[in-house]
Amino acid sequence: MSVVPVVILLLLCRLSRAQNPSCPAYTHDCVPFYQCIDGVINTSGIGIIDPRFGPTSACTVSDTGELGVCCKIPGATTPRPTNIISCSGGQICVEPLYCNADGTINTDGSGLIDIRRIVNNCLVDNTNGAKGICCSPSVQIIDSCPGDATCVEFGQCRTKSLNTAGFYIPYQQGGSWKQCRIVHGPYSSSTGICCENAIKYEAANECGVRNSDNNIRTRFRPQLAKKTTDFGEYPWQAIIFHRNFTFNCGATLISNEWLVTAAHCVYDRPNLQVRLGEWVVNGETEPLPPRDFQVSKVTIHPSYNPYNLHNDIALLKISYPTNYEYHINRVCIPYAYQNVGEGTKCFASGWGKNAFDGQFQATLKQIDLPVVGNRKCEDKLRRTILGRFFRLDDSFVCAGGEPNKDVCKGDGGGPLVCQDYSTGNYFLYGITAWGISCGEKGVPGVYVNVPKFSDWIRQNINQY
């Protein structure tokens, strides 16, 4: 019996970042992502950001030829600049982000230059050796906030913030605010703003917690009935990139250093990266920024068949463990062969197209889909181009079949989660694998049967 080829939901979306062949002299070294502690230059060439946050300019690592980042504070394995200078003439040493564009002295101490062209090599106070520029800073950075205010990320403030005149006024994005240093949590040592009654984005202490922040919910009505998610609503959702930041697939975080995805997404594809905590792709509107990681290990199921996609599952290990945060957390792993009743509504998520020939989505979308039993699913799929002899392998499960409600191109490798009603938490029931077109009535989508592989998942991650 021959197997009829299926329409695989491969990923076509390309996301690019600017690339710099070299880094600013004396202040930055080009190193791999995982070697950078703090201080990556951003895509505009000015401003220093935490390497976890992106978007960052890329450069070429001299000894390996791989893509890296221009890093201000590399790890011990990378040489650091030694020709430190002292500022004079009323100038102080600050990070380039906090200096007027026309207010920086030249390296020889004379004249004013654009900070995008050259920077000094002085030491910024209270930053554990961070390099900076000599400048009359345009932004005052304070060590602690007055009164009951706390220093938080810009996106966490929805009430009043301290302006440069020293008064608390209603917060508006893009305003002129005094800035402070965040001293607690995963963003410690970065800068924020003094805010009264800031929104607290705290990580759940258990798996499978689906967040909801109705303050920033937006509505979207595309051809497929996908809804825009809240920020951090699916904190286990991840993106897999090629090393040059080309979008590859979706993935799901299942521990602080392991993710699961479809094998066809990573089969014979080296040099992968993972982004956690993304919400708006290439946007800067998130209350908390995403984090990028290098993939250090890929484990494809030994019985994976790339021709018919049977056993289409793979595990990814990131280069170092992530911290659990409001928008970065794990989903629960199902127990072996955990059953979900036919008709149960589960949820798929991703940035895939809103129609087979539609547009990729900038903001993470979700869709509720009813589970379809395998026998009924097989019968429905036989009525398509697959033909009456098609057999659905038990490494798959099905969901959907309602008109205009489906995952589509670009959602592959991403999660299908169902709620465990005994706990209220969500577990990973499926991984988006393949389908026939998108959103056709009576044609379910096909997903990897994660409960079938739960023992294999646990055995692989436990040995590390």
PDB file of C-alpha atoms in Angstrom, residues 68-280:
ATOM      1  CA  GLY A  68      27.115  36.426  17.712  1.00  0.00           C
ATOM      2  CA  VAL A  69      26.256  39.663  19.491  1.00  0.00           C
ATOM      3  CA  CYS A  70      28.205  42.823  20.252  1.00  0.00           C
ATOM      4  CA  CYS A  71      28.620  42.410  23.980  1.00  0.00           C
ATOM      5  CA  LYS A  72      29.679  44.960  26.564  1.00  0.00           C
ATOM      6  CA  ILE A  73      30.306  42.533  29.435  1.00  0.00           C
ATOM      7  CA  PRO A  74      31.322  39.176  27.946  1.00  0.00           C
ATOM      8  CA  GLY A  75      32.105  36.128  30.010  1.00  0.00           C
ATOM      9  CA  ALA A  76      35.534  35.279  31.311  1.00  0.00           C
ATOM     10  CA  THR A  77      36.432  33.326  28.169  1.00  0.00           C
ATOM     11  CA  THR A  78      36.483  36.522  26.086  1.00  0.00           C
ATOM     12  CA  PRO A  79      39.182  39.237  26.462  1.00  0.00           C
ATOM     13  CA  ARG A  80      37.908  42.518  27.862  1.00  0.00           C
ATOM     14  CA  PRO A  81      39.092  46.048  26.927  1.00  0.00           C
ATOM     15  CA  THR A  82      41.916  47.375  29.065  1.00  0.00           C
ATOM     16  CA  ASN A  83      42.443  51.011  28.012  1.00  0.00           C
ATOM     17  CA  ILE A  84      40.043  52.604  30.507  1.00  0.00           C
ATOM     18  CA  ILE A  85      39.798  56.422  30.551  1.00  0.00           C
ATOM     19  CA  SER A  86      38.491  58.909  33.125  1.00  0.00           C
ATOM     20  CA  CYS A  87      35.920  61.557  32.277  1.00  0.00           C
ATOM     21  CA  SER A  88      36.694  65.254  32.842  1.00  0.00           C
ATOM     22  CA  GLY A  89      35.215  68.697  32.306  1.00  0.00           C
ATOM     23  CA  GLY A  90      32.008  67.988  34.198  1.00  0.00           C
ATOM     24  CA  GLN A  91      31.296  64.865  32.144  1.00  0.00           C
ATOM     25  CA  ILE A  92      30.326  61.615  33.859  1.00  0.00           C
ATOM     26  CA  CYS A  93      30.522  58.044  32.634  1.00  0.00           C
ATOM     27  CA  VAL A  94      27.099  56.669  31.627  1.00  0.00           C
ATOM     28  CA  GLU A  95      25.704  53.981  29.384  1.00  0.00           C
ATOM     29  CA  PRO A  96      25.176  55.332  25.824  1.00  0.00           C
ATOM     30  CA  LEU A  97      21.414  54.963  26.205  1.00  0.00           C
ATOM     31  CA  TYR A  98      21.414  57.792  28.767  1.00  0.00           C
ATOM     32  CA  CYS A  99      23.369  60.403  26.814  1.00  0.00           C
ATOM     33  CA  ASN A 100      22.178  63.150  24.471  1.00  0.00           C
ATOM     34  CA  ALA A 101      22.994  62.288  20.862  1.00  0.00           C
ATOM     35  CA  ASP A 102      25.148  65.427  20.490  1.00  0.00           C
ATOM     36  CA  GLY A 103      26.703  65.468  23.946  1.00  0.00           C
ATOM     37  CA  THR A 104      29.573  62.975  23.907  1.00  0.00           C
ATOM     38  CA  ILE A 105      33.240  63.978  23.926  1.00  0.00           C
ATOM     39  CA  ASN A 106      35.646  62.352  21.504  1.00  0.00           C
ATOM     40  CA  THR A 107      38.127  59.729  22.657  1.00  0.00           C
ATOM     41  CA  ASP A 108      40.914  62.301  22.565  1.00  0.00           C
ATOM     42  CA  GLY A 109      38.907  64.557  24.915  1.00  0.00           C
ATOM     43  CA  SER A 110      38.088  67.231  22.363  1.00  0.00           C
ATOM     44  CA  GLY A 111      34.926  68.151  20.541  1.00  0.00           C
ATOM     45  CA  LEU A 112      31.394  66.787  20.559  1.00  0.00           C
ATOM     46  CA  ILE A 113      30.416  63.819  18.391  1.00  0.00           C
ATOM     47  CA  ASP A 114      27.406  61.643  17.669  1.00  0.00           C
ATOM     48  CA  ILE A 115      27.346  58.696  20.106  1.00  0.00           C
ATOM     49  CA  ARG A 116      26.438  56.391  17.222  1.00  0.00           C
ATOM     50  CA  ARG A 117      29.875  56.906  15.686  1.00  0.00           C
ATOM     51  CA  ILE A 118      32.292  56.397  18.551  1.00  0.00           C
ATOM     52  CA  VAL A 119      32.177  55.868  22.306  1.00  0.00           C
ATOM     53  CA  ASN A 120      34.619  56.268  25.158  1.00  0.00           C
ATOM     54  CA  ASN A 121      35.825  53.450  27.324  1.00  0.00           C
ATOM     55  CA  CYS A 122      35.117  54.590  30.872  1.00  0.00           C
ATOM     56  CA  LEU A 123      33.648  52.611  33.770  1.00  0.00           C
ATOM     57  CA  VAL A 124      30.026  53.260  34.726  1.00  0.00           C
ATOM     58  CA  ASP A 125      29.582  53.562  38.491  1.00  0.00           C
ATOM     59  CA  ASN A 126      27.721  50.823  40.377  1.00  0.00           C
ATOM     60  CA  THR A 127      27.521  48.443  37.402  1.00  0.00           C
ATOM     61  CA  ASN A 128      30.200  45.860  38.158  1.00  0.00           C
ATOM     62  CA  GLY A 129      32.584  47.100  35.490  1.00  0.00           C
ATOM     63  CA  ALA A 130      30.236  48.098  32.667  1.00  0.00           C
ATOM     64  CA  LYS A 131      31.845  50.240  29.930  1.00  0.00           C
ATOM     65  CA  GLY A 132      30.290  53.564  29.016  1.00  0.00           C
ATOM     66  CA  ILE A 133      30.786  57.022  27.498  1.00  0.00           C
ATOM     67  CA  CYS A 134      31.739  60.417  28.914  1.00  0.00           C
ATOM     68  CA  CYS A 135      28.616  62.543  28.725  1.00  0.00           C
ATOM     69  CA  SER A 136      26.311  65.101  30.289  1.00  0.00           C
ATOM     70  CA  PRO A 137      23.471  62.587  30.661  1.00  0.00           C
ATOM     71  CA  SER A 138      20.019  63.453  29.420  1.00  0.00           C
ATOM     72  CA  VAL A 139      18.333  61.008  31.798  1.00  0.00           C
ATOM     73  CA  GLN A 140      18.805  60.984  35.555  1.00  0.00           C
ATOM     74  CA  ILE A 141      19.219  57.476  36.927  1.00  0.00           C
ATOM     75  CA  ILE A 142      18.283  57.218  40.600  1.00  0.00           C
ATOM     76  CA  ASP A 143      19.144  54.405  42.987  1.00  0.00           C
ATOM     77  CA  SER A 144      15.752  54.169  44.733  1.00  0.00           C
ATOM     78  CA  CYS A 145      12.234  55.451  44.204  1.00  0.00           C
ATOM     79  CA  PRO A 146      10.622  57.878  46.673  1.00  0.00           C
ATOM     80  CA  GLY A 147       7.562  57.044  48.739  1.00  0.00           C
ATOM     81  CA  ASP A 148       5.699  53.829  47.993  1.00  0.00           C
ATOM     82  CA  ALA A 149       6.789  53.667  44.361  1.00  0.00           C
ATOM     83  CA  THR A 150       8.818  50.753  43.016  1.00  0.00           C
ATOM     84  CA  CYS A 151      11.290  50.520  40.146  1.00  0.00           C
ATOM     85  CA  VAL A 152       9.754  48.366  37.413  1.00  0.00           C
ATOM     86  CA  GLU A 153       9.997  47.710  33.689  1.00  0.00           C
ATOM     87  CA  PHE A 154       8.276  50.352  31.540  1.00  0.00           C
ATOM     88  CA  GLY A 155       5.497  47.981  30.508  1.00  0.00           C
ATOM     89  CA  GLN A 156       4.551  47.181  34.107  1.00  0.00           C
ATOM     90  CA  CYS A 157       3.282  50.689  34.882  1.00  0.00           C
ATOM     91  CA  ARG A 158      -0.355  51.516  34.231  1.00  0.00           C
ATOM     92  CA  THR A 159      -0.842  54.253  36.878  1.00  0.00           C
ATOM     93  CA  LYS A 160       1.525  57.118  37.779  1.00  0.00           C
ATOM     94  CA  SER A 161       5.243  57.424  37.130  1.00  0.00           C
ATOM     95  CA  LEU A 162       7.888  59.898  38.236  1.00  0.00           C
ATOM     96  CA  ASN A 163       8.675  62.446  35.545  1.00  0.00           C
ATOM     97  CA  THR A 164      11.970  64.284  35.082  1.00  0.00           C
ATOM     98  CA  ALA A 165      10.657  67.219  37.161  1.00  0.00           C
ATOM     99  CA  GLY A 166      10.190  64.898  40.137  1.00  0.00           C
ATOM    100  CA  PHE A 167       6.371  64.646  40.078  1.00  0.00           C
ATOM    101  CA  TYR A 168       4.193  61.562  39.716  1.00  0.00           C
ATOM    102  CA  ILE A 169       1.935  61.993  36.714  1.00  0.00           C
ATOM    103  CA  PRO A 170      -0.234  59.487  34.759  1.00  0.00           C
ATOM    104  CA  TYR A 171       2.034  57.149  32.839  1.00  0.00           C
ATOM    105  CA  GLN A 172       2.070  57.410  29.057  1.00  0.00           C
ATOM    106  CA  GLN A 173       4.376  55.384  26.856  1.00  0.00           C
ATOM    107  CA  GLY A 174       7.131  57.537  25.422  1.00  0.00           C
ATOM    108  CA  GLY A 175       7.000  60.174  28.155  1.00  0.00           C
ATOM    109  CA  SER A 176       9.981  61.850  29.836  1.00  0.00           C
ATOM    110  CA  TRP A 177      10.519  59.801  32.973  1.00  0.00           C
ATOM    111  CA  LYS A 178      13.221  59.613  35.581  1.00  0.00           C
ATOM    112  CA  GLN A 179      14.824  56.238  35.421  1.00  0.00           C
ATOM    113  CA  CYS A 180      15.901  53.910  38.194  1.00  0.00           C
ATOM    114  CA  ARG A 181      17.834  50.680  38.551  1.00  0.00           C
ATOM    115  CA  ILE A 182      15.846  47.492  39.056  1.00  0.00           C
ATOM    116  CA  VAL A 183      17.451  45.598  41.916  1.00  0.00           C
ATOM    117  CA  HIS A 184      15.242  42.517  42.283  1.00  0.00           C
ATOM    118  CA  GLY A 185      13.987  39.690  40.079  1.00  0.00           C
ATOM    119  CA  PRO A 186      15.098  38.460  36.658  1.00  0.00           C
ATOM    120  CA  TYR A 187      15.646  42.012  35.362  1.00  0.00           C
ATOM    121  CA  SER A 188      17.940  43.174  38.169  1.00  0.00           C
ATOM    122  CA  SER A 189      20.680  45.605  37.077  1.00  0.00           C
ATOM    123  CA  SER A 190      18.623  46.874  34.118  1.00  0.00           C
ATOM    124  CA  THR A 191      16.838  50.228  34.226  1.00  0.00           C
ATOM    125  CA  GLY A 192      13.173  50.982  34.744  1.00  0.00           C
ATOM    126  CA  ILE A 193      10.870  53.733  35.990  1.00  0.00           C
ATOM    127  CA  CYS A 194       9.467  54.657  39.399  1.00  0.00           C
ATOM    128  CA  CYS A 195       5.823  53.632  39.394  1.00  0.00           C
ATOM    129  CA  GLU A 196       2.990  53.802  41.914  1.00  0.00           C
ATOM    130  CA  ASN A 197       0.804  50.670  42.122  1.00  0.00           C
ATOM    131  CA  ALA A 198       2.704  48.897  39.380  1.00  0.00           C
ATOM    132  CA  ILE A 199       1.254  45.782  37.791  1.00  0.00           C
ATOM    133  CA  LYS A 200       2.984  42.776  39.325  1.00  0.00           C
ATOM    134  CA  TYR A 201       3.792  40.142  36.757  1.00  0.00           C
ATOM    135  CA  GLU A 202       4.773  37.209  38.937  1.00  0.00           C
ATOM    136  CA  ALA A 203       5.586  33.697  37.779  1.00  0.00           C
ATOM    137  CA  ALA A 204       3.289  30.875  38.810  1.00  0.00           C
ATOM    138  CA  ASN A 205       4.907  28.244  41.015  1.00  0.00           C
ATOM    139  CA  GLU A 206       3.359  25.343  39.114  1.00  0.00           C
ATOM    140  CA  CYS A 207       3.061  24.089  35.549  1.00  0.00           C
ATOM    141  CA  GLY A 208       0.204  24.769  33.148  1.00  0.00           C
ATOM    142  CA  VAL A 209      -1.034  28.105  34.541  1.00  0.00           C
ATOM    143  CA  ARG A 210      -2.676  30.197  31.843  1.00  0.00           C
ATOM    144  CA  ASN A 211      -2.418  33.923  32.553  1.00  0.00           C
ATOM    145  CA  SER A 212      -4.865  36.689  31.714  1.00  0.00           C
ATOM    146  CA  ASP A 213      -4.233  40.444  31.626  1.00  0.00           C
ATOM    147  CA  ASN A 214      -7.365  42.144  30.371  1.00  0.00           C
ATOM    148  CA  ASN A 215      -5.721  45.554  30.658  1.00  0.00           C
ATOM    149  CA  ILE A 216      -3.886  44.965  27.400  1.00  0.00           C
ATOM    150  CA  ARG A 217      -6.232  42.627  25.519  1.00  0.00           C
ATOM    151  CA  THR A 218      -6.873  43.511  21.906  1.00  0.00           C
ATOM    152  CA  ARG A 219      -9.414  42.064  19.481  1.00  0.00           C
ATOM    153  CA  PHE A 220      -8.779  40.563  16.085  1.00  0.00           C
ATOM    154  CA  ARG A 221     -11.185  39.010  13.591  1.00  0.00           C
ATOM    155  CA  PRO A 222      -9.321  37.409  10.666  1.00  0.00           C
ATOM    156  CA  GLN A 223     -10.650  34.896   8.170  1.00  0.00           C
ATOM    157  CA  LEU A 224      -9.804  32.095  10.574  1.00  0.00           C
ATOM    158  CA  ALA A 225     -11.475  32.766  13.900  1.00  0.00           C
ATOM    159  CA  LYS A 226      -8.223  33.146  15.814  1.00  0.00           C
ATOM    160  CA  LYS A 227      -8.299  35.510  18.773  1.00  0.00           C
ATOM    161  CA  THR A 228      -5.444  37.642  20.021  1.00  0.00           C
ATOM    162  CA  THR A 229      -4.037  36.308  23.258  1.00  0.00           C
ATOM    163  CA  ASP A 230      -3.398  38.303  26.390  1.00  0.00           C
ATOM    164  CA  PHE A 231       0.222  39.034  27.197  1.00  0.00           C
ATOM    165  CA  GLY A 232       1.673  35.916  28.837  1.00  0.00           C
ATOM    166  CA  GLU A 233      -1.559  33.952  28.444  1.00  0.00           C
ATOM    167  CA  TYR A 234       0.346  30.956  27.086  1.00  0.00           C
ATOM    168  CA  PRO A 235       3.723  31.317  28.849  1.00  0.00           C
ATOM    169  CA  TRP A 236       4.936  27.961  27.479  1.00  0.00           C
ATOM    170  CA  GLN A 237       4.702  29.099  23.843  1.00  0.00           C
ATOM    171  CA  ALA A 238       8.117  29.401  22.170  1.00  0.00           C
ATOM    172  CA  ILE A 239       9.610  30.157  18.751  1.00  0.00           C
ATOM    173  CA  ILE A 240      12.394  28.207  17.053  1.00  0.00           C
ATOM    174  CA  PHE A 241      14.738  30.290  14.885  1.00  0.00           C
ATOM    175  CA  HIS A 242      17.532  29.383  12.546  1.00  0.00           C
ATOM    176  CA  ARG A 243      20.802  31.020  13.591  1.00  0.00           C
ATOM    177  CA  ASN A 244      20.156  33.933  11.205  1.00  0.00           C
ATOM    178  CA  PHE A 245      16.800  34.593  12.935  1.00  0.00           C
ATOM    179  CA  THR A 246      14.682  33.062  10.193  1.00  0.00           C
ATOM    180  CA  PHE A 247      11.443  31.811  11.708  1.00  0.00           C
ATOM    181  CA  ASN A 248      11.371  28.027  11.783  1.00  0.00           C
ATOM    182  CA  CYS A 249       8.605  26.592  13.995  1.00  0.00           C
ATOM    183  CA  GLY A 250       6.696  26.796  17.235  1.00  0.00           C
ATOM    184  CA  ALA A 251       7.673  24.869  20.361  1.00  0.00           C
ATOM    185  CA  THR A 252       6.513  24.327  23.944  1.00  0.00           C
ATOM    186  CA  LEU A 253       8.449  24.805  27.182  1.00  0.00           C
ATOM    187  CA  ILE A 254       8.135  21.750  29.457  1.00  0.00           C
ATOM    188  CA  SER A 255      10.887  22.502  32.015  1.00  0.00           C
ATOM    189  CA  ASN A 256      13.365  25.260  32.762  1.00  0.00           C
ATOM    190  CA  GLU A 257      15.716  23.936  30.051  1.00  0.00           C
ATOM    191  CA  TRP A 258      13.698  21.577  27.812  1.00  0.00           C
ATOM    192  CA  LEU A 259      11.170  22.173  25.047  1.00  0.00           C
ATOM    193  CA  VAL A 260       9.196  19.841  22.828  1.00  0.00           C
ATOM    194  CA  THR A 261       8.359  20.384  19.159  1.00  0.00           C
ATOM    195  CA  ALA A 262       7.616  18.477  15.967  1.00  0.00           C
ATOM    196  CA  ALA A 263      10.542  16.445  14.642  1.00  0.00           C
ATOM    197  CA  HIS A 264       9.985  17.732  11.107  1.00  0.00           C
ATOM    198  CA  CYS A 265      10.789  21.228  12.408  1.00  0.00           C
ATOM    199  CA  VAL A 266      14.314  20.339  13.519  1.00  0.00           C
ATOM    200  CA  TYR A 267      15.210  17.277  11.439  1.00  0.00           C
ATOM    201  CA  ASP A 268      18.546  17.924   9.693  1.00  0.00           C
ATOM    202  CA  ARG A 269      18.473  21.604  10.726  1.00  0.00           C
ATOM    203  CA  PRO A 270      21.524  22.623  12.785  1.00  0.00           C
ATOM    204  CA  ASN A 271      22.288  25.913  14.542  1.00  0.00           C
ATOM    205  CA  LEU A 272      18.897  26.602  16.106  1.00  0.00           C
ATOM    206  CA  GLN A 273      17.831  29.168  18.656  1.00  0.00           C
ATOM    207  CA  VAL A 274      14.756  29.401  20.852  1.00  0.00           C
ATOM    208  CA  ARG A 275      12.881  32.487  21.980  1.00  0.00           C
ATOM    209  CA  LEU A 276      10.761  32.350  25.133  1.00  0.00           C
ATOM    210  CA  GLY A 277       8.202  34.877  26.316  1.00  0.00           C
ATOM    211  CA  GLU A 278       7.454  36.375  22.897  1.00  0.00           C
ATOM    212  CA  TRP A 279       4.066  37.994  22.328  1.00  0.00           C
ATOM    213  CA  VAL A 280       4.329  40.572  19.527  1.00  0.00           C
TER     214      VAL A 280
END
